[in-house]
């Protein structure tokens, strides 16, 4: 299947700093990328849907000013956690959908980024 | 919102056993994913199906659209199959984002 990478895989930061997470589709063009968050022993929760060249659509309860999403190209989306706090510590996963005109194409997942805020 | 329920929540099996994980959802869907998440966290897409049955190696996924139910089967299970298996529903009125079940944690013992 197609490959999606995330960088970094693990990050530890101090409270109040900002962290940027990159999600790249390596061998296909992704018009849509999704950002998920997963707390321990919990399922994935959708944070936002990112479409190339337009503003991201955030799920209810997700602060758009805190979780900045940029989808500048068909192969790259970034999630920036601004002014991170310990409660933002979580596992962040992106997925990307290949584009061939069909909205039902399979999603491919990145390996995830584990964020720890001290 | 499409509720996605999985059962069982936890499953322990001996190597070689046939395993079934069930998934039911509450509203009509466009497609359903079965995903595998290993302890490191990475997720692998196993299947995406919207009707019938798909097979890949020892894994088989089936879906019954009328009954709003899907199953994932693992034949001749092996300890390396130990992981969390997640079903996720895709429906058009969610912007094509996935709605996830809580996962089934599978442990296959030698």
mmCIF file of N, CA, C and O in Angstrom, chain A residues 6 12 19-20 26 37 51 54 58-60 72 75-77 82 84 88 92 94 97 105 107 115-117:
data_model
loop_
_atom_site.group_PDB
_atom_site.id
_atom_site.type_symbol
_atom_site.label_atom_id
_atom_site.label_comp_id
_atom_site.label_asym_id
_atom_site.label_seq_id
_atom_site.Cartn_x
_atom_site.Cartn_y
_atom_site.Cartn_z
ATOM 1 N N UNK A 6 5.473 10.359 9.148
ATOM 2 C CA UNK A 6 5.284 11.429 10.108
ATOM 3 C C UNK A 6 6.623 11.743 10.760
ATOM 4 O O UNK A 6 7.434 10.852 11.010
ATOM 5 N N UNK A 12 9.458 15.459 23.091
ATOM 6 C CA UNK A 12 9.237 15.882 24.472
ATOM 7 C C UNK A 12 9.532 17.373 24.523
ATOM 8 O O UNK A 12 10.574 17.823 24.046
ATOM 9 N N UNK A 19 4.981 22.908 19.064
ATOM 10 C CA UNK A 19 5.536 21.713 18.418
ATOM 11 C C UNK A 19 4.879 21.530 17.063
ATOM 12 O O UNK A 19 3.657 21.583 16.953
ATOM 13 N N UNK A 20 5.698 21.298 16.043
ATOM 14 C CA UNK A 20 5.178 21.051 14.706
ATOM 15 C C UNK A 20 5.370 19.590 14.330
ATOM 16 O O UNK A 20 6.461 19.039 14.471
ATOM 17 N N UNK A 26 4.276 9.785 0.660
ATOM 18 C CA UNK A 26 5.566 9.625 -0.015
ATOM 19 C C UNK A 26 5.452 9.216 -1.481
ATOM 20 O O UNK A 26 6.315 9.540 -2.281
ATOM 21 N N UNK A 37 -6.147 12.074 17.202
ATOM 22 C CA UNK A 37 -5.458 12.038 18.484
ATOM 23 C C UNK A 37 -5.915 10.793 19.220
ATOM 24 O O UNK A 37 -7.095 10.418 19.143
ATOM 25 N N UNK A 51 -7.710 19.828 3.771
ATOM 26 C CA UNK A 51 -7.752 19.760 2.317
ATOM 27 C C UNK A 51 -6.710 20.687 1.728
ATOM 28 O O UNK A 51 -6.572 21.826 2.164
ATOM 29 N N UNK A 54 -6.867 24.733 1.155
ATOM 30 C CA UNK A 54 -7.983 25.391 1.836
ATOM 31 C C UNK A 54 -7.851 25.214 3.344
ATOM 32 O O UNK A 54 -7.008 24.464 3.826
ATOM 33 N N UNK A 58 -12.334 21.659 11.492
ATOM 34 C CA UNK A 58 -12.060 21.125 12.814
ATOM 35 C C UNK A 58 -13.310 20.474 13.399
ATOM 36 O O UNK A 58 -14.435 20.938 13.196
ATOM 37 N N UNK A 59 -13.101 19.433 14.167
ATOM 38 C CA UNK A 59 -14.196 18.774 14.872
ATOM 39 C C UNK A 59 -14.594 19.619 16.088
ATOM 40 O O UNK A 59 -13.802 20.416 16.611
ATOM 41 N N UNK A 60 -15.813 19.405 16.496
ATOM 42 C CA UNK A 60 -16.321 20.138 17.656
ATOM 43 C C UNK A 60 -15.436 19.876 18.864
ATOM 44 O O UNK A 60 -15.076 18.736 19.147
ATOM 45 N N UNK A 72 -0.181 22.651 2.679
ATOM 46 C CA UNK A 72 0.323 23.537 1.634
ATOM 47 C C UNK A 72 0.527 22.851 0.301
ATOM 48 O O UNK A 72 0.561 23.512 -0.736
ATOM 49 N N UNK A 75 1.361 16.704 -0.868
ATOM 50 C CA UNK A 75 2.092 15.647 -0.174
ATOM 51 C C UNK A 75 2.455 16.013 1.254
ATOM 52 O O UNK A 75 3.103 15.224 1.942
ATOM 53 N N UNK A 76 2.055 17.176 1.728
ATOM 54 C CA UNK A 76 2.478 17.593 3.057
ATOM 55 C C UNK A 76 1.376 18.328 3.797
ATOM 56 O O UNK A 76 0.773 19.268 3.281
ATOM 57 N N UNK A 77 1.129 17.881 5.019
ATOM 58 C CA UNK A 77 0.267 18.602 5.946
ATOM 59 C C UNK A 77 1.015 18.708 7.264
ATOM 60 O O UNK A 77 1.735 17.782 7.652
ATOM 61 N N UNK A 82 0.258 24.680 19.516
ATOM 62 C CA UNK A 82 0.802 25.935 20.049
ATOM 63 C C UNK A 82 0.614 25.987 21.561
ATOM 64 O O UNK A 82 -0.359 25.477 22.114
ATOM 65 N N UNK A 84 1.899 24.416 24.090
ATOM 66 C CA UNK A 84 1.516 23.080 24.549
ATOM 67 C C UNK A 84 1.460 22.997 26.065
ATOM 68 O O UNK A 84 2.250 23.640 26.777
ATOM 69 N N UNK A 88 -2.032 18.183 26.580
ATOM 70 C CA UNK A 88 -1.925 17.938 25.136
ATOM 71 C C UNK A 88 -1.081 16.699 24.840
ATOM 72 O O UNK A 88 -0.979 16.283 23.672
ATOM 73 N N UNK A 92 -0.435 11.439 18.253
ATOM 74 C CA UNK A 92 -1.077 12.116 17.122
ATOM 75 C C UNK A 92 -0.787 11.332 15.846
ATOM 76 O O UNK A 92 0.367 11.024 15.538
ATOM 77 N N UNK A 94 -1.707 10.920 11.615
ATOM 78 C CA UNK A 94 -2.324 11.471 10.418
ATOM 79 C C UNK A 94 -2.660 10.343 9.457
ATOM 80 O O UNK A 94 -2.089 9.249 9.532
ATOM 81 N N UNK A 97 -5.502 10.328 2.064
ATOM 82 C CA UNK A 97 -6.309 9.587 1.106
ATOM 83 C C UNK A 97 -5.792 9.875 -0.283
ATOM 84 O O UNK A 97 -5.625 11.030 -0.668
ATOM 85 N N UNK A 105 -11.733 6.392 -1.602
ATOM 86 C CA UNK A 105 -10.435 5.733 -1.620
ATOM 87 C C UNK A 105 -9.947 5.430 -0.212
ATOM 88 O O UNK A 105 -10.240 6.123 0.748
ATOM 89 N N UNK A 107 -7.786 5.064 3.090
ATOM 90 C CA UNK A 107 -6.892 5.951 3.815
ATOM 91 C C UNK A 107 -5.650 5.181 4.238
ATOM 92 O O UNK A 107 -5.721 4.020 4.613
ATOM 93 N N UNK A 115 3.648 12.771 21.611
ATOM 94 C CA UNK A 115 4.000 14.066 22.197
ATOM 95 C C UNK A 115 3.878 13.983 23.708
ATOM 96 O O UNK A 115 2.834 13.582 24.232
ATOM 97 N N UNK A 116 4.949 14.373 24.378
ATOM 98 C CA UNK A 116 4.943 14.473 25.835
ATOM 99 C C UNK A 116 5.290 15.907 26.210
ATOM 100 O O UNK A 116 6.337 16.413 25.816
ATOM 101 N N UNK A 117 4.388 16.545 26.940
ATOM 102 C CA UNK A 117 4.605 17.922 27.378
ATOM 103 C C UNK A 117 4.873 17.919 28.882
ATOM 104 O O UNK A 117 4.043 17.435 29.660
#
